[in-house]
Coordinates of C-alpha atoms in Angstrom, one line a residue:
M26 CA -5.8 -22.8 24.0
P27 CA -2.3 -22.0 24.4
T28 CA -0.3 -19.0 24.1
S29 CA 0.9 -16.7 20.6
A30 CA 4.4 -17.4 21.8
E31 CA 3.4 -21.2 22.6
V32 CA 2.6 -21.6 19.0
R33 CA 5.2 -18.9 17.5
A34 CA 7.7 -21.2 18.7
Q35 CA 5.6 -25.1 17.7
L36 CA 5.3 -23.1 13.8
T37 CA 8.4 -21.6 13.6
G38 CA 10.9 -24.5 15.6
P39 CA 12.9 -27.4 13.5
G40 CA 10.1 -29.2 12.0
G41 CA 7.6 -26.7 12.2
M42 CA 5.1 -26.5 8.7
F43 CA 6.7 -22.6 9.0
E44 CA 10.7 -23.5 10.0
V45 CA 13.1 -20.8 11.0
V46 CA 16.4 -20.8 9.5
T47 CA 19.9 -18.8 9.2
E48 CA 20.8 -18.4 5.2
E49 CA 22.9 -16.1 3.7
V50 CA 21.4 -13.5 1.7
L51 CA 23.1 -10.9 0.3
G52 CA 26.7 -11.4 2.1
R53 CA 24.5 -10.9 5.6
P54 CA 23.3 -13.3 7.4
M55 CA 19.2 -13.3 7.6
E56 CA 16.4 -15.6 8.8
V57 CA 14.2 -17.2 6.3
Y58 CA 11.6 -20.0 5.6
K59 CA 12.9 -23.1 4.9
E60 CA 11.0 -23.7 2.7
R61 CA 9.7 -21.5 0.6
M62 CA 8.5 -20.3 -3.4
P63 CA 11.4 -19.0 -5.5
S64 CA 9.4 -16.3 -7.2
L65 CA 5.5 -15.4 -7.8
R66 CA 6.0 -17.8 -10.5
S67 CA 5.3 -20.5 -8.3
V68 CA 2.5 -18.6 -7.0
A69 CA 0.5 -18.8 -10.0
E70 CA 1.3 -22.3 -11.1
V71 CA 0.0 -23.4 -7.6
G72 CA -3.8 -20.7 -8.7
L73 CA -3.2 -22.8 -12.5
L74 CA -3.4 -26.5 -10.9
R75 CA -6.5 -24.9 -8.5
G76 CA -8.5 -25.5 -12.0
D77 CA -12.2 -23.7 -11.9
D78 CA -13.8 -25.2 -9.5
Q79 CA -13.6 -22.1 -7.6
T80 CA -14.0 -18.2 -8.6
F81 CA -11.2 -16.5 -7.7
L82 CA -12.2 -12.1 -8.9
V83 CA -15.1 -10.8 -9.1
H84 CA -15.0 -7.5 -10.0
G85 CA -19.3 -6.1 -12.2
D86 CA -20.9 -8.9 -14.1
R87 CA -16.7 -10.8 -14.6
S88 CA -15.5 -12.3 -13.2
Y89 CA -12.9 -15.3 -13.4
G90 CA -11.8 -18.8 -12.2
F91 CA -8.7 -19.8 -11.0
A92 CA -7.0 -21.6 -14.3
T93 CA -8.7 -19.3 -16.7
F94 CA -6.8 -16.0 -14.9
V95 CA -3.9 -17.5 -14.9
Q96 CA -3.9 -19.0 -18.2
T97 CA -5.7 -15.1 -19.8
A98 CA -1.9 -13.6 -17.6
N99 CA 0.2 -16.3 -19.6
G100 CA -1.2 -15.2 -23.1
V101 CA -0.5 -11.7 -21.9
A102 CA 2.4 -12.2 -20.4
H103 CA 3.7 -14.3 -23.7
T104 CA 2.0 -11.3 -26.0
L105 CA 4.0 -8.5 -23.7
R106 CA 6.9 -10.5 -24.6
E107 CA 6.7 -11.8 -28.3
R108 CA 5.0 -9.2 -30.1
F109 CA 5.7 -5.4 -27.6
G110 CA 9.9 -6.8 -27.3
V111 CA 8.9 -6.8 -23.2
Q112 CA 12.0 -8.4 -21.5
K113 CA 13.4 -9.3 -18.0
G114 CA 14.1 -6.2 -16.4
D115 CA 12.0 -4.4 -18.4
R116 CA 9.2 -1.7 -17.2
V117 CA 4.9 -2.0 -16.8
A118 CA 4.2 0.4 -15.5
V119 CA 0.3 0.3 -13.9
L120 CA -2.5 3.7 -13.8
S121 CA -6.0 2.4 -13.2
Q122 CA -8.7 2.4 -10.5
N123 CA -8.7 -1.5 -9.2
N124 CA -9.8 -3.7 -12.3
P125 CA -9.0 -7.3 -13.3
E126 CA -6.7 -6.1 -16.0
W127 CA -5.4 -4.7 -12.9
C128 CA -4.6 -8.2 -12.0
L129 CA -4.1 -9.4 -15.9
A130 CA -0.9 -6.8 -15.9
F131 CA 0.2 -7.5 -12.5
W132 CA 0.7 -11.6 -13.0
A133 CA 1.7 -11.0 -16.9
T134 CA 4.6 -8.9 -16.0
V135 CA 6.1 -10.7 -12.7
Q136 CA 6.2 -14.1 -14.2
Q137 CA 8.5 -13.6 -16.2
G138 CA 10.6 -11.4 -14.6
A139 CA 9.8 -7.9 -16.1
I140 CA 9.1 -5.6 -13.0
L141 CA 5.8 -3.6 -12.6
V142 CA 5.1 -0.3 -11.9
G143 CA 1.9 0.4 -10.0
L144 CA 0.9 4.4 -9.9
N145 CA -1.0 6.1 -7.8
G146 CA -4.3 6.4 -9.3
W147 CA -5.1 10.2 -7.4
W148 CA -2.2 11.3 -8.4
T149 CA -2.1 14.2 -11.5
T150 CA -0.3 15.1 -14.6
D151 CA 2.6 15.8 -13.2
E152 CA 3.0 13.0 -10.8
I153 CA 1.8 10.4 -13.1
T154 CA 4.7 12.1 -15.6
Y155 CA 7.6 11.8 -13.1
G156 CA 5.8 8.2 -12.7
L157 CA 6.5 6.6 -16.4
Q158 CA 10.0 8.9 -16.5
D159 CA 11.9 7.9 -12.8
S160 CA 11.2 4.6 -13.5
G161 CA 12.0 4.3 -17.5
A162 CA 8.8 2.3 -18.1
K163 CA 8.6 0.7 -21.4
V164 CA 4.4 -0.1 -21.2
L165 CA 1.8 1.4 -19.8
V166 CA -1.2 -0.4 -19.4
A167 CA -4.7 3.1 -18.2
D168 CA -8.2 2.9 -17.3
R169 CA -9.4 6.6 -19.4
K170 CA -10.0 8.7 -16.6
R171 CA -6.6 8.8 -15.2
F172 CA -4.9 8.1 -18.8
E173 CA -6.8 11.2 -20.0
R174 CA -5.1 13.4 -17.5
I175 CA -1.4 12.1 -19.0
A176 CA -3.0 11.7 -23.1
G177 CA -1.7 14.8 -24.5
A178 CA 2.1 14.3 -21.8
L179 CA 3.6 11.0 -24.4
D180 CA 6.3 12.8 -26.1
A181 CA 8.0 13.8 -22.1
T182 CA 8.2 10.0 -22.2
P183 CA 10.2 8.9 -24.2
E184 CA 10.9 5.0 -23.1
L185 CA 7.5 4.6 -23.3
E186 CA 6.8 2.1 -26.3
H187 CA 3.5 0.8 -25.6
V188 CA -0.1 2.5 -23.8
F189 CA -2.5 0.0 -23.5
L190 CA -6.5 1.2 -22.5
V191 CA -8.4 -1.2 -20.6
D192 CA -11.9 0.5 -20.9
C193 CA -11.8 2.1 -24.2
S194 CA -10.1 2.6 -27.4
P195 CA -7.3 4.4 -28.7
A196 CA -9.8 6.8 -30.7
E197 CA -11.7 7.6 -28.1
V198 CA -8.7 9.4 -26.8
G199 CA -8.4 11.4 -29.9
L200 CA -5.1 8.5 -30.6
G201 CA -6.8 6.1 -33.0
D202 CA -3.7 6.9 -35.6
D203 CA -0.7 6.9 -32.7
P204 CA 1.0 3.8 -33.5
R205 CA 1.8 3.4 -29.8
V206 CA -2.3 3.0 -28.4
H207 CA -4.0 -0.2 -28.1
S208 CA -6.7 -1.5 -26.5
F209 CA -6.1 -3.7 -23.5
G210 CA -7.8 -6.9 -25.8
E211 CA -5.3 -7.2 -28.2
L212 CA -3.4 -9.0 -25.4
T213 CA -6.5 -11.2 -23.6
G214 CA -7.2 -12.9 -26.7
S215 CA -4.7 -15.7 -26.6
P216 CA -4.7 -17.6 -23.4
R217 CA -2.1 -20.2 -22.4
T218 CA -0.7 -22.8 -20.0
D219 CA 2.5 -22.3 -20.3
F220 CA 4.5 -19.6 -18.5
V221 CA 7.2 -17.0 -20.1
A222 CA 10.8 -19.1 -19.8
E223 CA 12.4 -16.6 -18.0
A224 CA 14.8 -17.6 -15.1
I225 CA 14.2 -15.0 -11.7
A226 CA 16.3 -15.5 -9.4
E227 CA 15.3 -14.7 -5.3
D228 CA 16.1 -11.1 -4.9
D229 CA 15.0 -10.5 -8.7
P230 CA 13.2 -6.7 -8.7
A231 CA 9.3 -7.6 -8.8
V232 CA 7.3 -4.6 -7.9
I233 CA 8.3 -0.8 -7.8
F234 CA 6.0 1.0 -5.7
Y235 CA 6.2 5.0 -4.7
T236 CA 6.3 7.0 -1.3
S237 CA 6.4 9.6 -0.7
G238 CA 9.9 11.4 1.0
T239 CA 11.3 14.4 2.3
T240 CA 12.8 15.7 -1.0
G241 CA 9.1 16.5 -2.2
R242 CA 9.3 14.6 -5.4
P243 CA 8.4 10.2 -5.1
K244 CA 10.3 7.4 -4.3
G245 CA 10.4 3.9 -5.9
A246 CA 10.2 1.5 -3.2
I247 CA 11.5 -1.7 -4.6
S248 CA 9.6 -5.1 -3.8
T249 CA 11.9 -8.3 -4.3
H250 CA 10.4 -11.5 -5.6
R251 CA 12.1 -13.0 -2.0
S252 CA 10.4 -9.5 -0.1
M253 CA 6.6 -10.2 -1.5
V254 CA 7.1 -14.0 -1.2
A255 CA 7.9 -13.5 2.8
N256 CA 5.4 -11.2 2.7
L257 CA 3.3 -14.0 2.0
Q258 CA 4.6 -16.7 3.5
N259 CA 4.0 -15.1 7.0
T260 CA 0.0 -13.7 6.2
L261 CA -0.5 -17.8 5.6
Y262 CA 1.8 -17.8 9.2
N263 CA -0.6 -15.5 10.6
A264 CA -3.8 -17.4 9.7
V265 CA -2.7 -20.7 10.8
A266 CA -1.0 -19.5 14.4
G267 CA -4.4 -17.2 14.7
S268 CA -7.0 -20.3 14.1
M269 CA -4.6 -22.0 17.4
A270 CA -4.6 -19.3 19.1
G271 CA -8.0 -19.0 18.5
G272 CA -8.1 -16.1 15.7
G273 CA -6.9 -15.0 12.7
A274 CA -6.5 -13.0 9.9
L275 CA -8.0 -16.4 7.6
P276 CA -11.1 -17.4 9.1
D277 CA -12.4 -21.3 8.7
A278 CA -14.8 -20.6 6.2
G279 CA -16.5 -23.9 7.6
G280 CA -15.8 -25.8 5.5
G281 CA -15.7 -23.7 1.9
Q282 CA -14.5 -20.9 0.0
N283 CA -13.0 -17.9 2.0
V284 CA -14.9 -14.6 0.4
S285 CA -12.7 -11.5 0.9
L286 CA -13.6 -7.7 0.5
F287 CA -10.8 -6.1 -2.0
T288 CA -11.5 -2.9 -1.4
S289 CA -7.5 -2.0 -0.3
P290 CA -5.7 0.5 -3.8
L291 CA -3.5 -1.9 -5.6
F292 CA -0.6 0.2 -6.2
H293 CA -0.5 0.2 -2.1
V294 CA 0.9 -3.0 -0.6
S295 CA -1.7 -3.7 1.3
G296 CA -3.9 -4.6 -2.3
C297 CA -1.0 -5.7 -4.0
H298 CA 1.1 -7.8 -1.5
S299 CA -1.2 -8.5 1.0
T300 CA -4.8 -8.8 -0.8
L301 CA -4.2 -9.8 -4.4
V302 CA -0.9 -12.4 -4.0
V303 CA -1.8 -13.9 -0.7
G304 CA -5.3 -14.4 -2.4
M305 CA -4.0 -16.2 -5.2
L306 CA -2.4 -18.6 -3.0
A307 CA -4.6 -18.8 -0.2
G308 CA -7.6 -19.7 -2.6
L309 CA -9.5 -16.6 -1.6
K310 CA -12.2 -15.0 -3.4
L311 CA -11.6 -12.0 -4.3
V312 CA -14.8 -9.3 -4.7
M313 CA -13.6 -6.7 -6.0
P314 CA -16.1 -2.9 -5.9
E315 CA -16.4 -0.7 -9.5
G316 CA -15.9 2.3 -9.1
R317 CA -15.0 4.8 -5.9
F318 CA -15.7 3.1 -2.4
T319 CA -19.0 3.3 -1.1
P320 CA -20.1 1.9 2.2
E321 CA -23.4 1.1 0.2
R322 CA -21.8 -1.3 -2.4
A323 CA -19.1 -2.2 0.5
L324 CA -22.4 -3.3 2.3
E325 CA -23.8 -4.4 -0.4
L326 CA -21.3 -6.7 -2.1
I327 CA -20.7 -8.2 2.3
Q328 CA -24.1 -9.5 1.8
E329 CA -24.5 -11.2 -1.6
H330 CA -22.0 -12.4 -1.6
R331 CA -21.1 -13.5 2.1
V332 CA -18.0 -12.2 2.3
T333 CA -16.3 -13.6 5.7
V334 CA -12.2 -11.2 5.4
W335 CA -12.2 -7.2 5.1
A336 CA -8.9 -6.6 5.6
T337 CA -8.1 -2.6 4.4
V338 CA -7.4 0.6 5.4
P339 CA -9.6 2.7 8.9
T340 CA -11.0 4.7 7.1
M341 CA -13.1 2.6 5.3
V342 CA -13.8 0.4 8.4
W343 CA -15.2 3.8 10.0
R344 CA -17.5 4.0 7.0
V345 CA -18.3 1.2 6.8
C346 CA -19.3 1.0 10.4
E347 CA -21.0 4.2 10.7
H348 CA -23.2 3.9 8.2
P349 CA -27.2 4.7 9.0
D350 CA -28.2 1.4 7.2
R351 CA -26.0 -0.3 8.2
H352 CA -28.5 -3.2 9.4
T353 CA -30.9 -3.7 6.7
Y354 CA -27.6 -5.3 5.4
D355 CA -27.1 -8.7 6.3
T356 CA -23.2 -8.7 7.5
S357 CA -23.3 -12.8 9.9
S358 CA -20.5 -13.8 7.3
V359 CA -17.9 -11.8 8.1
T360 CA -15.7 -13.3 10.6
S361 CA -12.9 -11.5 10.2
V362 CA -11.6 -7.7 9.8
A363 CA -8.6 -6.5 10.1
F364 CA -6.6 -3.0 9.7
G365 CA -3.8 -1.4 8.0
G366 CA -2.1 2.0 7.6
S367 CA -3.0 3.7 10.3
P368 CA -3.8 2.4 13.7
S369 CA -6.8 1.5 14.8
A370 CA -8.3 3.0 17.6
D371 CA -10.4 1.1 20.9
E372 CA -13.4 3.0 19.4
L373 CA -13.4 1.3 16.4
Q374 CA -12.9 -2.0 17.0
R375 CA -16.0 -2.1 19.4
M376 CA -18.2 -0.3 16.1
V377 CA -16.8 -3.2 14.4
R378 CA -17.6 -5.8 17.0
E379 CA -21.1 -3.9 17.1
T380 CA -21.5 -3.8 12.8
F381 CA -19.9 -7.5 12.0
P382 CA -22.0 -9.4 14.7
N383 CA -20.1 -12.9 14.0
V384 CA -16.4 -11.4 14.5
R385 CA -14.4 -13.0 15.5
T386 CA -11.3 -11.3 15.8
T387 CA -10.4 -8.1 14.7
S388 CA -6.5 -7.2 13.2
N389 CA -4.4 -4.6 13.4
A390 CA -1.2 -5.0 11.3
Y391 CA 2.2 -2.6 11.3
G392 CA 4.5 -1.7 7.8
L393 CA 6.0 0.1 5.0
T394 CA 6.3 0.3 1.3
E395 CA 10.2 0.0 1.9
T396 CA 8.6 -3.2 4.8
S397 CA 6.4 -5.3 1.2
S398 CA 4.1 -4.9 3.0
V399 CA 3.4 -6.7 7.6
A400 CA 5.9 -6.0 9.2
T401 CA 4.5 -6.7 12.9
V402 CA 0.7 -8.1 13.0
I403 CA -1.5 -8.5 15.7
S404 CA -5.5 -9.7 16.1
G405 CA -7.1 -12.0 19.0
Q406 CA -6.7 -12.0 22.0
D407 CA -3.3 -10.4 21.8
A408 CA -5.4 -7.6 20.4
I409 CA -7.7 -7.1 22.9
E410 CA -5.4 -7.6 25.8
R411 CA -2.5 -5.1 24.5
P412 CA -5.0 -2.7 21.8
T413 CA -2.7 0.2 21.6
S414 CA 0.4 -2.4 19.5
V415 CA 0.6 -3.3 16.7
G416 CA 1.8 -7.0 17.9
P417 CA 5.7 -8.1 17.2
P418 CA 6.8 -8.8 14.4
V419 CA 6.2 -11.9 11.5
P420 CA 8.0 -14.2 10.9
T421 CA 11.6 -13.3 9.9
V422 CA 11.7 -10.5 11.2
R423 CA 13.6 -8.4 13.6
V424 CA 12.8 -5.4 15.2
R425 CA 14.6 -2.6 17.0
I426 CA 14.7 -0.2 19.0
V427 CA 17.8 2.6 18.5
D428 CA 18.6 6.3 20.1
P429 CA 19.6 9.3 18.4
A430 CA 22.9 8.3 17.5
G431 CA 22.0 4.1 16.1
A432 CA 22.4 2.1 19.8
E433 CA 19.8 0.4 21.1
V434 CA 17.8 1.4 23.6
A435 CA 16.4 -0.3 27.1
T436 CA 13.1 -2.5 26.8
G437 CA 10.5 -0.2 27.1
E438 CA 12.2 2.9 25.9
T439 CA 11.3 5.8 23.1
G440 CA 13.2 5.3 19.8
E441 CA 13.0 5.1 16.5
V442 CA 11.5 1.5 14.9
C443 CA 14.0 0.0 12.3
I444 CA 13.4 -3.7 10.9
T445 CA 15.1 -6.0 9.0
G446 CA 14.3 -9.4 7.6
P447 CA 14.0 -10.7 4.0
I448 CA 10.3 -8.1 3.7
L449 CA 12.9 -5.8 2.8
M450 CA 13.0 -3.7 -0.1
A451 CA 16.1 -4.4 -2.7
G452 CA 16.1 -0.3 -2.4
Y453 CA 15.0 2.8 -4.1
W454 CA 15.0 2.9 -7.6
N455 CA 17.9 4.3 -9.1
K456 CA 18.5 6.6 -5.8
P457 CA 20.8 5.1 -4.2
E458 CA 21.7 7.9 -1.9
A459 CA 19.1 7.3 -0.5
T460 CA 18.5 4.0 -0.2
A461 CA 22.1 4.6 1.4
E462 CA 20.3 6.9 4.1
A463 CA 17.1 4.9 5.2
I464 CA 19.2 0.8 5.3
D465 CA 22.3 1.7 7.4
P466 CA 25.1 -0.7 6.0
D467 CA 23.8 -3.3 8.6
G468 CA 20.4 -3.9 6.9
W469 CA 18.1 -2.1 8.9
L470 CA 16.0 -0.2 7.8
H471 CA 14.8 3.3 9.5
T472 CA 11.6 3.7 9.5
G473 CA 11.3 7.5 11.3
D474 CA 8.6 6.2 13.4
L475 CA 8.8 6.5 16.8
G476 CA 8.2 3.5 19.6
H477 CA 9.3 1.3 22.0
V478 CA 8.7 -2.8 22.8
D479 CA 7.7 -4.2 25.3
A480 CA 8.9 -7.2 27.8
D481 CA 7.0 -10.4 25.6
G482 CA 9.0 -8.6 22.1
F483 CA 5.2 -6.3 21.2
V484 CA 6.2 -3.1 19.7
Y485 CA 4.2 0.1 20.2
I486 CA 4.3 2.9 17.6
T487 CA 4.1 6.5 20.1
D488 CA 4.7 8.9 16.6
R489 CA 5.4 8.9 13.2
K490 CA 8.0 10.9 11.2
K491 CA 7.4 14.9 12.0
D492 CA 6.4 15.3 8.5
M493 CA 4.1 12.8 7.6
I494 CA 0.4 12.8 7.5
I495 CA -1.0 9.8 7.7
R496 CA -4.9 10.4 6.3
G497 CA -7.5 7.4 5.3
G498 CA -3.9 5.4 4.9
E499 CA -2.4 7.3 2.6
N500 CA 1.0 8.8 3.5
I501 CA 0.9 12.5 2.7
Y502 CA 4.8 14.0 3.2
C503 CA 4.2 17.5 4.5
V504 CA 7.0 19.1 2.7
E505 CA 5.9 18.6 -0.7
I506 CA 2.6 21.1 -0.3
E507 CA 4.8 23.1 1.4
Q508 CA 6.7 23.7 -1.6
R509 CA 4.3 23.8 -3.9
L510 CA 2.4 26.3 -1.7
V511 CA 6.1 28.5 -1.6
A512 CA 5.8 28.8 -5.4
H513 CA 2.5 30.9 -5.2
P514 CA 3.6 34.4 -5.4
E515 CA 2.1 36.3 -2.2
V516 CA 2.5 33.1 -0.3
A517 CA 5.6 34.2 2.2
D518 CA 5.5 31.3 4.1
A519 CA 3.7 27.9 4.5
A520 CA 3.4 25.5 6.8
I521 CA 1.7 22.0 6.4
I522 CA 0.4 20.1 10.3
G523 CA -1.5 17.1 10.9
V524 CA -4.8 17.7 12.9
P525 CA -7.2 14.6 13.7
H526 CA -9.7 13.1 12.1
P527 CA -12.6 10.5 13.7
E528 CA -12.2 9.1 10.2
L529 CA -9.7 9.6 8.6
G530 CA -7.1 9.8 11.4
E531 CA -5.4 13.1 10.4
E532 CA -6.2 15.3 7.9
V533 CA -4.4 18.5 6.6
K534 CA -4.1 22.0 7.3
A535 CA -2.3 24.8 5.7
V536 CA -0.9 27.3 8.0
V537 CA 0.6 30.7 4.8
Q538 CA 1.9 32.9 5.8
L539 CA 0.8 35.8 3.0
E540 CA 3.0 38.4 0.7
A541 CA 2.3 42.3 2.1
G542 CA -1.3 43.6 0.8
S543 CA -2.1 39.6 -1.1
D544 CA -5.7 38.8 -0.7
L545 CA -6.0 34.7 -1.5
T546 CA -8.6 33.0 0.7
E547 CA -8.7 29.7 1.6
A548 CA -10.9 29.2 -2.0
D549 CA -7.4 30.0 -4.0
V550 CA -4.9 28.3 -1.9
K551 CA -7.1 24.9 -1.9
Q552 CA -7.2 25.4 -5.6
W553 CA -3.4 26.2 -5.5
V554 CA -2.5 23.0 -4.4
A555 CA -4.8 20.9 -6.1
D556 CA -4.0 22.3 -9.6
G557 CA -1.0 21.3 -8.9
L558 CA -0.8 18.4 -7.1
A559 CA -3.3 15.3 -5.8
A560 CA -6.8 15.8 -4.3
F561 CA -5.9 13.9 -0.8
K562 CA -2.8 16.6 0.0
V563 CA -4.8 19.3 -0.7
P564 CA -5.6 20.7 3.0
A565 CA -9.2 20.9 4.8
Y566 CA -8.2 23.8 7.1
V567 CA -6.0 26.8 6.3
E568 CA -5.3 29.6 8.6
L569 CA -4.3 33.0 7.3
T570 CA -2.1 34.5 8.2
T571 CA 1.0 37.9 7.7
D572 CA 2.5 37.4 10.7
K573 CA 6.3 35.0 10.5
L574 CA 6.3 31.3 11.2
P575 CA 7.7 30.0 14.1
R576 CA 11.6 28.7 13.4
N577 CA 14.7 27.8 15.3
A578 CA 17.8 29.7 14.5
S579 CA 18.9 27.3 11.6
G580 CA 15.6 27.7 9.8
K581 CA 13.3 24.3 10.9
L582 CA 9.7 25.2 11.3
L583 CA 8.8 25.0 14.4
K584 CA 5.6 22.4 14.3
N585 CA 5.2 22.2 17.7
V586 CA 3.5 25.7 18.0
L587 CA 1.9 25.8 15.4
R588 CA 0.0 22.6 16.9
G589 CA -0.5 24.4 20.3
E590 CA 2.0 21.8 22.2
G591 CA 4.6 23.1 24.1
E592 CA 6.2 26.5 24.8
V593 CA 8.8 27.8 22.8
S594 CA 10.8 31.0 24.2
F595 CA 11.2 34.0 21.3
A596 CA 14.9 33.5 21.7
E597 CA 14.3 30.2 20.2
T598 CA 12.5 31.7 16.8
M599 CA 13.1 34.1 13.8

């Protein structure tokens, strides 16, 4: 069996299936695939050619063949353009749980050069309104539960001209007379085989997904057609290379169609970029649960649809692998389980093999919203031999480790992980200063994550931005919650830290300094956060104190003291 390095050289070298060359991209030399699709529209064109002999998407009792799905999306695209005025560069926002309408809105938007804005389905009214205002969305596609959070705030988003409800009528939300509000069915009545005739360049924006930042407000990372196609081709490379080296993300389905359990949220790059887009080109059957994720329903769908691939966040895998009735379901069809969003533990990999007896490979990927999904990945024998690594960079992607001054460190030394390549975002929407802070003049993204690279090029992530918590695959920046807490009149100071959790990876803990005489309770603190921020940001643990929180002379919180790590003299605190 060839090594992964030998396979890589064969596939990416001259004449290889995934030959890599250097071209000038936006004024800089960059490694890219020699043969690549010019835009996401080309991916949908492949889907159309597949016909309806195989199923593309299943959601409850609804299913779509590839051709039917693409034709429906084409009809949505033409209707948005001809009846509702959507043009190239306009933003179409989606606020919904996973469903076919989310997928149709995506393909209808990107195929005509408009920009899909994925809004976090767990956001509160204020957060959703901010996302709509910041992106300047012209159209919103929403389900009832999430739309009701902003139904009374539509006038705060003057650029929003049309809202399409996927699971109810305008009258059901009290807006039957509002000309802005429509049923999504108005878009799907005229399927078409032809795509919107609009020129799309590789570096045109395709998607805006929001990621939290240290300013306390989310930033819209712009994925381009180039970055999403690069991620798509990297995924296909990993499948081919993994098969040649004894493991892969898309295993051989014995001559049949591979079936993927689709549980990652579509407003994450893992759900949109690495599942929806990959599934279209790779010919996957995507099985999407209805409503909130439960381990029971996941196991039922695995058994019913003979799922072969499950790529998701570790939290969901933990819940399935710990379910007491897991062995009453037939999970023998699953041959590949992939994680992303947080480090996977050795114990989790053991539990996966115990729950899914025919798993041939587990994969762990590392990436960010800013890298349009996967930057490094490890699977197969490499994952067994290097269980703490997130793998080497995927082809066309380069990683280097730098010290605080920006100089590259020696092999094996720890520093900040920096990434470059065609998968990088174009920048943050309407935030040039934040973009310049994240991407240096030479085109390297400074991730804020700490790690090292070994002599064979395998990357190890050893720490994260100190103010970031990864809870069940969700990035949570502490400053946003801290700012919410100190806005309470009875809170003098506050700090947020992450504490270990066996399923979620980390959980949120608040250390709150109360004003003198306050009778605020732990429940009051949690409710205050819940009233202003999404539920996943609400602290699971609250520690109340009247003592000053430890800060250094510049006013920075010493969170290592709060975590009980290391010693700090009183001279260093204020």
